[in-house]
Tab-separated table of C-alpha atoms and ligand atoms in Angstrom:
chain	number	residue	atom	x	y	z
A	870	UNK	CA	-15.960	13.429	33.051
A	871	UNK	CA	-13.311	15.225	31.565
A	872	UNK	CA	-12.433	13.567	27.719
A	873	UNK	CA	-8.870	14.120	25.537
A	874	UNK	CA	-10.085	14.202	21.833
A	875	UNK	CA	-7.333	14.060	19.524
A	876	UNK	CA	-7.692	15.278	15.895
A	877	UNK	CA	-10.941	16.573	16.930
A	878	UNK	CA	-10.373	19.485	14.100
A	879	UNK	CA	-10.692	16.933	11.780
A	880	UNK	CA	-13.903	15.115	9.765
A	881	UNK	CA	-14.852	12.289	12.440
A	882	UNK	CA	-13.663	14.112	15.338
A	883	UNK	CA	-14.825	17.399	14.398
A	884	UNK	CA	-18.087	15.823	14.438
A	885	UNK	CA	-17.514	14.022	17.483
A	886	UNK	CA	-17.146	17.862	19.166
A	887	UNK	CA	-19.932	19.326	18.071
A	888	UNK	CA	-22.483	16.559	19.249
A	889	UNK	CA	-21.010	15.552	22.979
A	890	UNK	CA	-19.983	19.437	23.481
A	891	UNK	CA	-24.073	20.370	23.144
A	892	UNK	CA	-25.347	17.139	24.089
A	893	UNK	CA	-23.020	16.629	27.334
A	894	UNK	CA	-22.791	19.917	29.195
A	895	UNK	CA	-21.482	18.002	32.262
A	896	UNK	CA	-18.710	17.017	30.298
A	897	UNK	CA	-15.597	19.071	29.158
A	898	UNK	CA	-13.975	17.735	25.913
A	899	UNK	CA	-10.677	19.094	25.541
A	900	UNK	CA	-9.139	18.956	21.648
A	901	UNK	CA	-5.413	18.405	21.032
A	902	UNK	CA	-5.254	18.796	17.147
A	903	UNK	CA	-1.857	19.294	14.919
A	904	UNK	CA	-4.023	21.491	12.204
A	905	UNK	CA	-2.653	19.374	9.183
A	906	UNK	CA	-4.244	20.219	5.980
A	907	UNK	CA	-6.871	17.898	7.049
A	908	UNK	CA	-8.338	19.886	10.324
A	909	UNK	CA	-9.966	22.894	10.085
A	910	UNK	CA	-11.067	25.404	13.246
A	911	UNK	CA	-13.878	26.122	11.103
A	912	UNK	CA	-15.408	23.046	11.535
A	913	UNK	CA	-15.822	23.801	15.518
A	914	UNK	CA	-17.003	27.403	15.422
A	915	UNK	CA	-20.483	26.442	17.078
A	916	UNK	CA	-18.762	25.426	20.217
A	917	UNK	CA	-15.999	27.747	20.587
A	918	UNK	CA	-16.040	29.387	23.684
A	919	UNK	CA	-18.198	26.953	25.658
A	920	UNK	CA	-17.053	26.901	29.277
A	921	UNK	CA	-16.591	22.701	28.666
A	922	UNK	CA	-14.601	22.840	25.690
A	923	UNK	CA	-11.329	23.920	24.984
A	924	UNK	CA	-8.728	23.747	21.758
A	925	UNK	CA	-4.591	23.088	22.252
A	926	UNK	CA	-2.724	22.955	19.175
A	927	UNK	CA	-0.616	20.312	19.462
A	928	UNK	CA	1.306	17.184	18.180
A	929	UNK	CA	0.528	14.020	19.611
A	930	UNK	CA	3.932	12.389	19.290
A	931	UNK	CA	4.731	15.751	21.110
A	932	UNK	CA	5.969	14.068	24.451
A	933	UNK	CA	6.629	17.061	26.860
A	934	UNK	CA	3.394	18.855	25.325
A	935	UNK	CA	1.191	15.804	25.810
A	936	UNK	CA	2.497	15.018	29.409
A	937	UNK	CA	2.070	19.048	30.368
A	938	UNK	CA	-1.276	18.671	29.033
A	939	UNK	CA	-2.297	15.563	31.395
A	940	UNK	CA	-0.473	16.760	34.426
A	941	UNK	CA	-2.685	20.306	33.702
A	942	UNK	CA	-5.989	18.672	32.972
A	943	UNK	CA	-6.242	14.942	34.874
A	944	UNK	CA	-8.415	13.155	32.022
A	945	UNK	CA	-10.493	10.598	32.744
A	946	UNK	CA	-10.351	9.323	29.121
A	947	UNK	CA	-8.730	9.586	25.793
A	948	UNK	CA	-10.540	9.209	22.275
A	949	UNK	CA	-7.490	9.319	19.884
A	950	UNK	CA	-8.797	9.941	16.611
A	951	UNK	CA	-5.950	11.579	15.599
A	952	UNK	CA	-4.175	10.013	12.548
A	953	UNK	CA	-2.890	10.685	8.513
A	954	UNK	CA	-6.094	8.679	6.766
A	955	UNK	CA	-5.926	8.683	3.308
A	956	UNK	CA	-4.866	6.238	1.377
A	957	UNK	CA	-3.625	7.662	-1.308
A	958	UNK	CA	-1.518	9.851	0.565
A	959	UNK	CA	-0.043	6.963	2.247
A	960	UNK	CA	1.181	5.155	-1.066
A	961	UNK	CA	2.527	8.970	-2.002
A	962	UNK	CA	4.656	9.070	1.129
A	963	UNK	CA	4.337	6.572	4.387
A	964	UNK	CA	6.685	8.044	6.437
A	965	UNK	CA	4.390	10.840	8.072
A	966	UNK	CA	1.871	7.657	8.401
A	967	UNK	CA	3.977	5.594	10.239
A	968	UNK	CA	4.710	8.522	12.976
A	969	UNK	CA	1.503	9.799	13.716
A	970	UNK	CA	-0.699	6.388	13.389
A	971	UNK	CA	1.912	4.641	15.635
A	972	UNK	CA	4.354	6.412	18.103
A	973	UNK	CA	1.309	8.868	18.180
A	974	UNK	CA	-0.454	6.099	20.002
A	975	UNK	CA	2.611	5.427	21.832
A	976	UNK	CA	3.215	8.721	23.443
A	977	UNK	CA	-1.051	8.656	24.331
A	978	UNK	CA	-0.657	5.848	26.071
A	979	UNK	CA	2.739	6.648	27.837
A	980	UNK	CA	1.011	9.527	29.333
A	981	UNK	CA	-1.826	7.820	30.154
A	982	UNK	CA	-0.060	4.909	31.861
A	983	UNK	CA	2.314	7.609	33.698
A	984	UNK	CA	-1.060	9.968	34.843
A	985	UNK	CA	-3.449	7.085	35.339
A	986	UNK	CA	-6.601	6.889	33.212
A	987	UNK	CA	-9.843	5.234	33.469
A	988	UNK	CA	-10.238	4.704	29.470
A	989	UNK	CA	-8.140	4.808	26.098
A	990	UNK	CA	-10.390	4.616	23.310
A	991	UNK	CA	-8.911	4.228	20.230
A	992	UNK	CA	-10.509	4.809	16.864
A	993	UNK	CA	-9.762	2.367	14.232
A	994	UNK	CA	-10.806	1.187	11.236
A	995	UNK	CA	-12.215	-1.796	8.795
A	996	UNK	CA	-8.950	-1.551	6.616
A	997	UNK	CA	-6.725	-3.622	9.429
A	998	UNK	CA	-8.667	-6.706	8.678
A	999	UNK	CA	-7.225	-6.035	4.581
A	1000	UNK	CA	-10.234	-7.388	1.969
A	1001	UNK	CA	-13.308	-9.480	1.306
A	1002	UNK	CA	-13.939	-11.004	-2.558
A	1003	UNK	CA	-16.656	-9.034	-4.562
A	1004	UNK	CA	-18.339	-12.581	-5.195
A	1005	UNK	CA	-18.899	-13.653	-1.295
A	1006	UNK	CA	-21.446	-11.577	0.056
A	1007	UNK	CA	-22.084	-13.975	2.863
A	1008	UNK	CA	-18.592	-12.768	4.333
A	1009	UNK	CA	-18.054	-10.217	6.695
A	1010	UNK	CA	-15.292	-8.732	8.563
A	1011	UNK	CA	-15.834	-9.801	12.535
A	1012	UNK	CA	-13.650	-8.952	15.699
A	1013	UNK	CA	-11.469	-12.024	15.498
A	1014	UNK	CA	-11.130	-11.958	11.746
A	1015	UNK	CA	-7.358	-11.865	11.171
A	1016	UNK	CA	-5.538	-8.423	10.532
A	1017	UNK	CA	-4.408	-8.544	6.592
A	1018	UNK	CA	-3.672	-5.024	5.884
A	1019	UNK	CA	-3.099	-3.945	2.279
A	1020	UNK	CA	-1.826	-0.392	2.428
A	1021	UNK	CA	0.828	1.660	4.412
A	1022	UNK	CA	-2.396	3.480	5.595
A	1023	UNK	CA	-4.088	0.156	7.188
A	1024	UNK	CA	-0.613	-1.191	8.020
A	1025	UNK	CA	-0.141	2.105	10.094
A	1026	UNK	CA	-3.767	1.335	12.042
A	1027	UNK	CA	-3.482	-2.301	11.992
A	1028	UNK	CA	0.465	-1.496	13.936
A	1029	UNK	CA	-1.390	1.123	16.437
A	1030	UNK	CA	-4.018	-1.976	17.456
A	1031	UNK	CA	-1.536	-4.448	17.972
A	1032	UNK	CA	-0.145	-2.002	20.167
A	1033	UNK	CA	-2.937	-0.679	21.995
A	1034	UNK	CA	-3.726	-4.572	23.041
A	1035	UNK	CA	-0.196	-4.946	24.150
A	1036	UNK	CA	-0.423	-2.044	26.061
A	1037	UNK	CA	-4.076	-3.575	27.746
A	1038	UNK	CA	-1.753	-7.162	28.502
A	1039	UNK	CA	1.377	-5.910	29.325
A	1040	UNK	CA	0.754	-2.730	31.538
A	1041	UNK	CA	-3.018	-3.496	32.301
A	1042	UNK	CA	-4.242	-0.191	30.480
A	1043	UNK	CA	-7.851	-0.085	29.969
A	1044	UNK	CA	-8.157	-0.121	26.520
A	1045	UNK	CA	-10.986	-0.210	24.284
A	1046	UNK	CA	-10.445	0.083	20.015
A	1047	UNK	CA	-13.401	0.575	17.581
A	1048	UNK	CA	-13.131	-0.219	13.767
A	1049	UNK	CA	-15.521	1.345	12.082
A	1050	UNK	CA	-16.230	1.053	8.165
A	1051	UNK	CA	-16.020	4.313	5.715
A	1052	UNK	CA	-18.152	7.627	7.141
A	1053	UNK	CA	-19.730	9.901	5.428
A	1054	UNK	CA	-21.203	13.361	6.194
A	1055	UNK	CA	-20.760	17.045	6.736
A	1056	UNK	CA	-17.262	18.151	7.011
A	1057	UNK	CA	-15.346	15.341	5.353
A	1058	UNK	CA	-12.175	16.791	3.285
A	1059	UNK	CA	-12.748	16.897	-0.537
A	1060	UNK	CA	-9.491	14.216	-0.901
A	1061	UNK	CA	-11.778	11.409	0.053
A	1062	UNK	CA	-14.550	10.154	-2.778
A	1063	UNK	CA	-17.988	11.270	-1.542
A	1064	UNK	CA	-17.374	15.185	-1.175
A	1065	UNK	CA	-14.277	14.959	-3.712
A	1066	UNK	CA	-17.162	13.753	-6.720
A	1067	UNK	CA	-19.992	16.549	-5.261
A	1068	UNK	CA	-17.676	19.528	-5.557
A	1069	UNK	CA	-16.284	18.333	-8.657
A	1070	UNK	CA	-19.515	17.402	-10.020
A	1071	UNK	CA	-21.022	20.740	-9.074
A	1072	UNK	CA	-17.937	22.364	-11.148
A	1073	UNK	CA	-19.117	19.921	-14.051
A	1074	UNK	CA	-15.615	18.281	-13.899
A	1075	UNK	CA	-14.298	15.021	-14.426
A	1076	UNK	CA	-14.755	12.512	-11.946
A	1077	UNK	CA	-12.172	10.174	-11.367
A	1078	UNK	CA	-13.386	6.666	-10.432
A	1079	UNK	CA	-10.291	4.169	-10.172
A	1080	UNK	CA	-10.307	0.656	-12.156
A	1081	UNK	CA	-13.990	-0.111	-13.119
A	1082	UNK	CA	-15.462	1.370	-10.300
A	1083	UNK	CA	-16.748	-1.948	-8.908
A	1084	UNK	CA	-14.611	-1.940	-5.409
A	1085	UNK	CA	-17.074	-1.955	-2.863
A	1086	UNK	CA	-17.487	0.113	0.602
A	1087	UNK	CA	-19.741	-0.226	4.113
A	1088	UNK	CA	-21.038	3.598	4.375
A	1089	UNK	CA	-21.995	4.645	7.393
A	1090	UNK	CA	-23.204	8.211	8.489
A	1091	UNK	CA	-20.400	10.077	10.469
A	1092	UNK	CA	-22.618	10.799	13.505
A	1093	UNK	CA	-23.543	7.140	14.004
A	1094	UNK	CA	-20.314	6.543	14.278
A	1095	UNK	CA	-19.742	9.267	16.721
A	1096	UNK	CA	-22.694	8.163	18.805
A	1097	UNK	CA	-21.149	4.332	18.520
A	1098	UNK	CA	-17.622	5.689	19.631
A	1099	UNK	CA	-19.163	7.441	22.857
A	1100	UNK	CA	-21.217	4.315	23.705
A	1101	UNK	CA	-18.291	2.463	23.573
A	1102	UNK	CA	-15.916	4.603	25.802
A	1103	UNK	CA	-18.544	5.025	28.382
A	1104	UNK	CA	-20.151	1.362	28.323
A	1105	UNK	CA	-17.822	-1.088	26.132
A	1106	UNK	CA	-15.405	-3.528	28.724
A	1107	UNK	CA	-11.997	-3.047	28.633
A	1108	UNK	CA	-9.711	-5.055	26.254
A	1109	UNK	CA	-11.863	-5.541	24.117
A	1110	UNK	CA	-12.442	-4.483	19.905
A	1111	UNK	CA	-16.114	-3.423	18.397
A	1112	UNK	CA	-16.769	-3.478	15.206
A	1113	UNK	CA	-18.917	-0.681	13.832
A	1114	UNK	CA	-20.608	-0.863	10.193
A	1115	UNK	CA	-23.962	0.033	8.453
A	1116	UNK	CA	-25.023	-2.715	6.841
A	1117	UNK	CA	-24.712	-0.131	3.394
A	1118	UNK	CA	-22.666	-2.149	1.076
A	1119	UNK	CA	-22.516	0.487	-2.468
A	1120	UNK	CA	-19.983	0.187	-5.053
A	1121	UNK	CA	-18.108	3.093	-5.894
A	1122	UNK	CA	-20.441	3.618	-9.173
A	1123	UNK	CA	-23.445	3.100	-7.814
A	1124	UNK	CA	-22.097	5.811	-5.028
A	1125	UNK	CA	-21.160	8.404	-7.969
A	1126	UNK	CA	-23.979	7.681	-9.941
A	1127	UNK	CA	-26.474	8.539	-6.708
A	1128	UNK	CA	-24.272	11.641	-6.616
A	1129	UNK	CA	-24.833	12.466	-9.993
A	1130	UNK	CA	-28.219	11.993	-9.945
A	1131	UNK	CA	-29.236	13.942	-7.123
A	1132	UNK	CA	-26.921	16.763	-8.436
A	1133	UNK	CA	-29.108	16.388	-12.105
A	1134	UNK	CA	-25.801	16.176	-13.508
A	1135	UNK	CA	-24.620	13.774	-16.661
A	1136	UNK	CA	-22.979	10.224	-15.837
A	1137	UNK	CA	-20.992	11.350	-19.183
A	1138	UNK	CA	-18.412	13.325	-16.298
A	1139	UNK	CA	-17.107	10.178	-14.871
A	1140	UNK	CA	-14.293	9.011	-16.325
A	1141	UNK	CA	-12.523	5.775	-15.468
A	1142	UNK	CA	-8.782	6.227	-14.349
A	1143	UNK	CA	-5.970	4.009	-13.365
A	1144	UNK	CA	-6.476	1.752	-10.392
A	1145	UNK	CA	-4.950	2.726	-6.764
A	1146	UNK	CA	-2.337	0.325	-6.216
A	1147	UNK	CA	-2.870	-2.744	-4.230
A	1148	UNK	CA	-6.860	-1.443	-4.129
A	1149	UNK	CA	-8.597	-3.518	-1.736
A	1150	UNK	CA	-12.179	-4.617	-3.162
A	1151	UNK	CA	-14.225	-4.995	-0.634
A	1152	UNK	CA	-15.141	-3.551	3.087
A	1153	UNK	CA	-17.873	-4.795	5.379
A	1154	UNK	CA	-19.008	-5.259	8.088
A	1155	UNK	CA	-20.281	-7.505	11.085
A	1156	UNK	CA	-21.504	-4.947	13.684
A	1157	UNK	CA	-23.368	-7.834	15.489
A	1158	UNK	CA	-21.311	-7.487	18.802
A	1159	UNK	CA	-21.691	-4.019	19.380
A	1160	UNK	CA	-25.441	-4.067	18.975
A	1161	UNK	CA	-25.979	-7.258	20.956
A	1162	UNK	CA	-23.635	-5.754	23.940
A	1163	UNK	CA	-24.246	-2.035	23.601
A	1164	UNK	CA	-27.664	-1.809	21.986
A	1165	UNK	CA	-26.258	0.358	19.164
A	1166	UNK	CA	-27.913	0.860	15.796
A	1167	UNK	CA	-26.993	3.168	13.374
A	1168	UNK	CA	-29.807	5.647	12.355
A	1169	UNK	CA	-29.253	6.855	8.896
A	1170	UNK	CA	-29.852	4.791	6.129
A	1171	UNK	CA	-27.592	5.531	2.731
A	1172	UNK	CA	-30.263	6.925	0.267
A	1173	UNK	CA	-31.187	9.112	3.394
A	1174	UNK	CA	-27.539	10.336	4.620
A	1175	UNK	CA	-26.315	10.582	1.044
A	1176	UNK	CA	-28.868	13.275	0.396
A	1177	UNK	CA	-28.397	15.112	3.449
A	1178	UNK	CA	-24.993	15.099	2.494
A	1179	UNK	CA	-25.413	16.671	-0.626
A	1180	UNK	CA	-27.288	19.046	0.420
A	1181	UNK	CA	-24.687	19.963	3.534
A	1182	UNK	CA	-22.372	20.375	0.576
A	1183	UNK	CA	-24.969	22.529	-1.328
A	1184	UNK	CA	-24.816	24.990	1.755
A	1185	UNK	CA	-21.626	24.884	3.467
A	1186	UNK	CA	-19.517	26.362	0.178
A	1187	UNK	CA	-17.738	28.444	2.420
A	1188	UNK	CA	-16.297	25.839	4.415
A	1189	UNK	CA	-15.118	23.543	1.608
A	1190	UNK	CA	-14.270	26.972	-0.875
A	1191	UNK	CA	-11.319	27.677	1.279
A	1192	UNK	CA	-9.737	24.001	1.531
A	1193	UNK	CA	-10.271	23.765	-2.203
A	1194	UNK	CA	-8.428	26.890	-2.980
A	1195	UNK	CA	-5.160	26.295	-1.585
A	1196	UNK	CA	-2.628	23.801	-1.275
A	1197	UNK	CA	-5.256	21.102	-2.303
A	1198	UNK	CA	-5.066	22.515	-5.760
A	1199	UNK	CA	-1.726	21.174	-6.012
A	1200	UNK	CA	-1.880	18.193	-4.219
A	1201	UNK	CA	-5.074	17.226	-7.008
A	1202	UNK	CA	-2.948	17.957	-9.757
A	1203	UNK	CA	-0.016	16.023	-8.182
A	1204	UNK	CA	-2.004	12.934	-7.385
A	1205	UNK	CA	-4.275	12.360	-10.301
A	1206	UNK	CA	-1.796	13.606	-13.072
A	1207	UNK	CA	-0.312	9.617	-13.948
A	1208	UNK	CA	-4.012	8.458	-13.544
A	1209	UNK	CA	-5.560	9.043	-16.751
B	75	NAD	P1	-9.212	13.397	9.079
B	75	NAD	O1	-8.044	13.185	8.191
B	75	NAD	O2	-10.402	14.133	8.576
B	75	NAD	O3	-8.739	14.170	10.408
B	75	NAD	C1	-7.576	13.821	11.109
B	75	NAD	C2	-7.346	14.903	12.164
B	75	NAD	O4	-6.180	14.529	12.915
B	75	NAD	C3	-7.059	16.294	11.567
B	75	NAD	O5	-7.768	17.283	12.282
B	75	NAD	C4	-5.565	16.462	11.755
B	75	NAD	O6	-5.166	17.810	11.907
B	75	NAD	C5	-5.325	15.652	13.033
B	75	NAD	N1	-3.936	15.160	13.149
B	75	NAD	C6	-3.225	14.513	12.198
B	75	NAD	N2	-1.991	14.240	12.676
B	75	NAD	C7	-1.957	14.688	13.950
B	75	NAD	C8	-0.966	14.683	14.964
B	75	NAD	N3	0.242	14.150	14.746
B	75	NAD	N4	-1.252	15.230	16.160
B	75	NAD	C9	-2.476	15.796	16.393
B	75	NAD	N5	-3.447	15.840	15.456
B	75	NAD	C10	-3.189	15.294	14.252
B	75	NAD	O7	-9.604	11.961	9.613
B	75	NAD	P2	-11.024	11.290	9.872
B	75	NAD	O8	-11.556	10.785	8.606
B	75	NAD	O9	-11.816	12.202	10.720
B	75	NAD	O10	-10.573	10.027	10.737
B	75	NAD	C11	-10.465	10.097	12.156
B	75	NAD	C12	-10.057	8.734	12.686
B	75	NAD	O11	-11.030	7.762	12.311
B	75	NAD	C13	-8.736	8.224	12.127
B	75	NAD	O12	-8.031	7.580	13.169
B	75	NAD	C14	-9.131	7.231	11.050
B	75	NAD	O13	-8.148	6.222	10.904
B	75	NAD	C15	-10.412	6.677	11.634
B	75	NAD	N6	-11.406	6.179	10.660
B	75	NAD	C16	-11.813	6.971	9.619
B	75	NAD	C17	-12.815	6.508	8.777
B	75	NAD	C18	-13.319	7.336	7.606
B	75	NAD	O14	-14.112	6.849	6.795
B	75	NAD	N7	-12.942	8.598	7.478
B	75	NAD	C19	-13.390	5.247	8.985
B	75	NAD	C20	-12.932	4.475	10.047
B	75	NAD	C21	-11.958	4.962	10.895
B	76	DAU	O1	-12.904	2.010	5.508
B	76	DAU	C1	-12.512	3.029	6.367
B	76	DAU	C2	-11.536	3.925	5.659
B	76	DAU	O2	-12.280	4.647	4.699
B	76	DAU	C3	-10.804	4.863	6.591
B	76	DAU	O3	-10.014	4.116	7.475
B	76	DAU	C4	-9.926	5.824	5.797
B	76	DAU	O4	-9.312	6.769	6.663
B	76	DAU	C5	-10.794	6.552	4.792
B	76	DAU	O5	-9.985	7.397	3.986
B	76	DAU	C6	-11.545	5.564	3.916
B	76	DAU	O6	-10.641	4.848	3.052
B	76	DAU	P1	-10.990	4.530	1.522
B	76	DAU	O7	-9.744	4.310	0.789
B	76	DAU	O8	-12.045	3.472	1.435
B	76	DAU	O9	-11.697	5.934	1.140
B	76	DAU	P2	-11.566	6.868	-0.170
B	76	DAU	O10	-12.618	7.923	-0.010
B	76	DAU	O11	-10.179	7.291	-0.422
B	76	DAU	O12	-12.001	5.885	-1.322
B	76	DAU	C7	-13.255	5.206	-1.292
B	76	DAU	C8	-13.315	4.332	-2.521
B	76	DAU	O13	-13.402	5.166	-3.685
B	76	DAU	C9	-12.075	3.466	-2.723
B	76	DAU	O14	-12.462	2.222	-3.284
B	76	DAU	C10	-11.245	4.232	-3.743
B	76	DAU	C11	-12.304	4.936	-4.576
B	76	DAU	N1	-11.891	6.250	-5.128
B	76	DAU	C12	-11.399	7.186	-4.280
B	76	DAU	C13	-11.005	8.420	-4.742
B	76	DAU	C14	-10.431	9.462	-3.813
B	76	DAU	C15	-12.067	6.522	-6.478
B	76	DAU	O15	-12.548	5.676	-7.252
B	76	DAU	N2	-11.671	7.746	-6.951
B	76	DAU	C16	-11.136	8.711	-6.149
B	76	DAU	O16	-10.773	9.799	-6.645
């Protein structure tokens, strides 16, 4: 089969690469990536040059360099991971969000509808279906839970969904979304809070945790996700959402203190700022569907994946050395000036 990845330079995608490229030789994975500050080509140096992969730089709201690129290649499906995800950034400035995360999709789909596909897969997230209470553990986010999105971020997914279903009623395209809870793992850009508190940590910095620190997320190892995501384009039935989540409910101080601990650094370096706005509290998940219909489990637990993530950090300092000495120096200042 030959696969579109979009924003395959990125954390999730990047990953995504690296395992079907090795593990699917009779595949060719072909990666349309803008190269915002948030992919790197580093990130795929292990597969470059393999006869069945191959890198365009590209925009995906790029019409005429999207439809060139189906009428060369004749996909058989489309991942789109391709999207502006953090939510900070969002609040900053939506604008950007609103392009990519939506008429992105749009201009996917057109293409696909125009060149005929057999699957558009596209990756979502836990943040469409908005928040859960902190004191109602016995609720969990399901398939048919309604869409309640709190940020221009998960307003910008929850949009592209909608979308993506209309596009499965209305022209018949086989569709297939997955909404998967927050990842975790090698490659992830120091912005979001996992790497951001181990490289700061390691510098013996101040770590920002917003509000009290008691906002709770579903972690989930960024390979089971990728494993989840190819089970579902090959296998899942078309029209249809899966929910993907890891059953690894942490609050955001128990997930710096683990940090900190494993680092055998002080919890005197975390420092409580002012709150994101709108902050949603709480993220998780019902995966039940996807492992009844599709026999996935995830394979990492937390305590597990959090240390192999340390220690990814602990040895990759080239790869995150260069991201943290350019423009993101600037963009940290920037966001977490008003914060303390
Ligand atoms: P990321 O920010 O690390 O990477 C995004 C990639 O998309 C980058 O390589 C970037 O260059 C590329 N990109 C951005 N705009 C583009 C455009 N207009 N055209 C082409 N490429 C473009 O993101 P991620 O964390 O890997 O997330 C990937 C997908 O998974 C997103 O759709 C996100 O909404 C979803 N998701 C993420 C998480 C998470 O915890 N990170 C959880 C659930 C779902
Ligand atoms: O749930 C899936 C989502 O997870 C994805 O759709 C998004 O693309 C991804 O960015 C992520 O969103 P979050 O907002 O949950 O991730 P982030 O790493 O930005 O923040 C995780 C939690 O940590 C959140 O409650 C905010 C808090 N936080 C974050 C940062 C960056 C802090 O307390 N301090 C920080 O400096």
């Amino acid at each position: 089969m030959k696969f579109l990845v979009t924003g395959g330079a990125g954390f999730i995608g990047g990953n995504f690469i690296l395992e079907m490229v090795r593990t699917h030789p009779e595949d060719t994975y072909v990666n349309l990536d803008k190269l915002t500050y948030a992919g790197s080509l580093e990130t795929l140096k292990e597969v470059e040059g393999r006869p069945n992969y191959r890198f365009v730089k590209g925009d995906i709201c790029d019409r005429d360099l999207v439809e060139q690129l189906f009428a060369e290649e004749h996909f058989d499906a489309v991942i789109n991971f391709a999207a502006e995800t953090h939510v900070d950034r969002s609040i900053e400035d939506p604008h950007l969000f609103l392009k990519t995360n939506i008429i992105g999709v749009q201009v996917l789909m057109d293409a696909c509808r125009k060149y005929g596909i057999g699957r558009y897969h596209q990756v979502s997230t836990d943040e469409v279906y908005g928040d859960l209470p902190l004191d109602r553990p016995d609720l969990l986010f399901r398939e048919d839970t309604p869409l309640h999105a709190s940020s221009p971020y998960s307003a910008s997914k929850a949009s592209a969904d909608l979308l993506v279903l209309a596009y499965h009623r209305t022209y018949g395209l086989p569709v297939t979304i997955s909404r998967c809870s927050n990842n975790y793992g090698p490659y992830q850009f120091p912005e979001k809070l996992i790497p951001l508190m181990i490289i700061r940590a390691l510098h013996d910095e101040s770590l920002p945790v917003y509000g009290k620190g008691q906002n709770v997320r579903d972690w989930l190892y960024v390979t089971d996700h990728c494993e989840a995501i190819d089970l579902v384009v090959r296998k899942g039935r078309d029209g249809e959402i899966y929910n993907i989540g890891g059953h690894n409910e942490k609050s955001n101080l128990e997930v710096v203190r683990t940090i900190l601990a494993q680092l055998h650094k002080p919890e005197s370096l975390i420092h409580f700022v002012k709150d994101r706005p709108g902050h949603d509290l709480r993220y998780a998940m019902d995966p039940g569907k996807i492992e009844r219909e599709l026999g996935w489990r995830p394979k990492h637990a937390f305590a597990e994946g959090i240390q192999e993530t340390v220690r990814w950090y602990l040895t990759h300092e080239d790869w995150w050395q260069n991201i943290i000495s350019g423009a993101y120096q600037t963009y940290y200042e920037r966001m977490y000036k008003d914060r303390t």
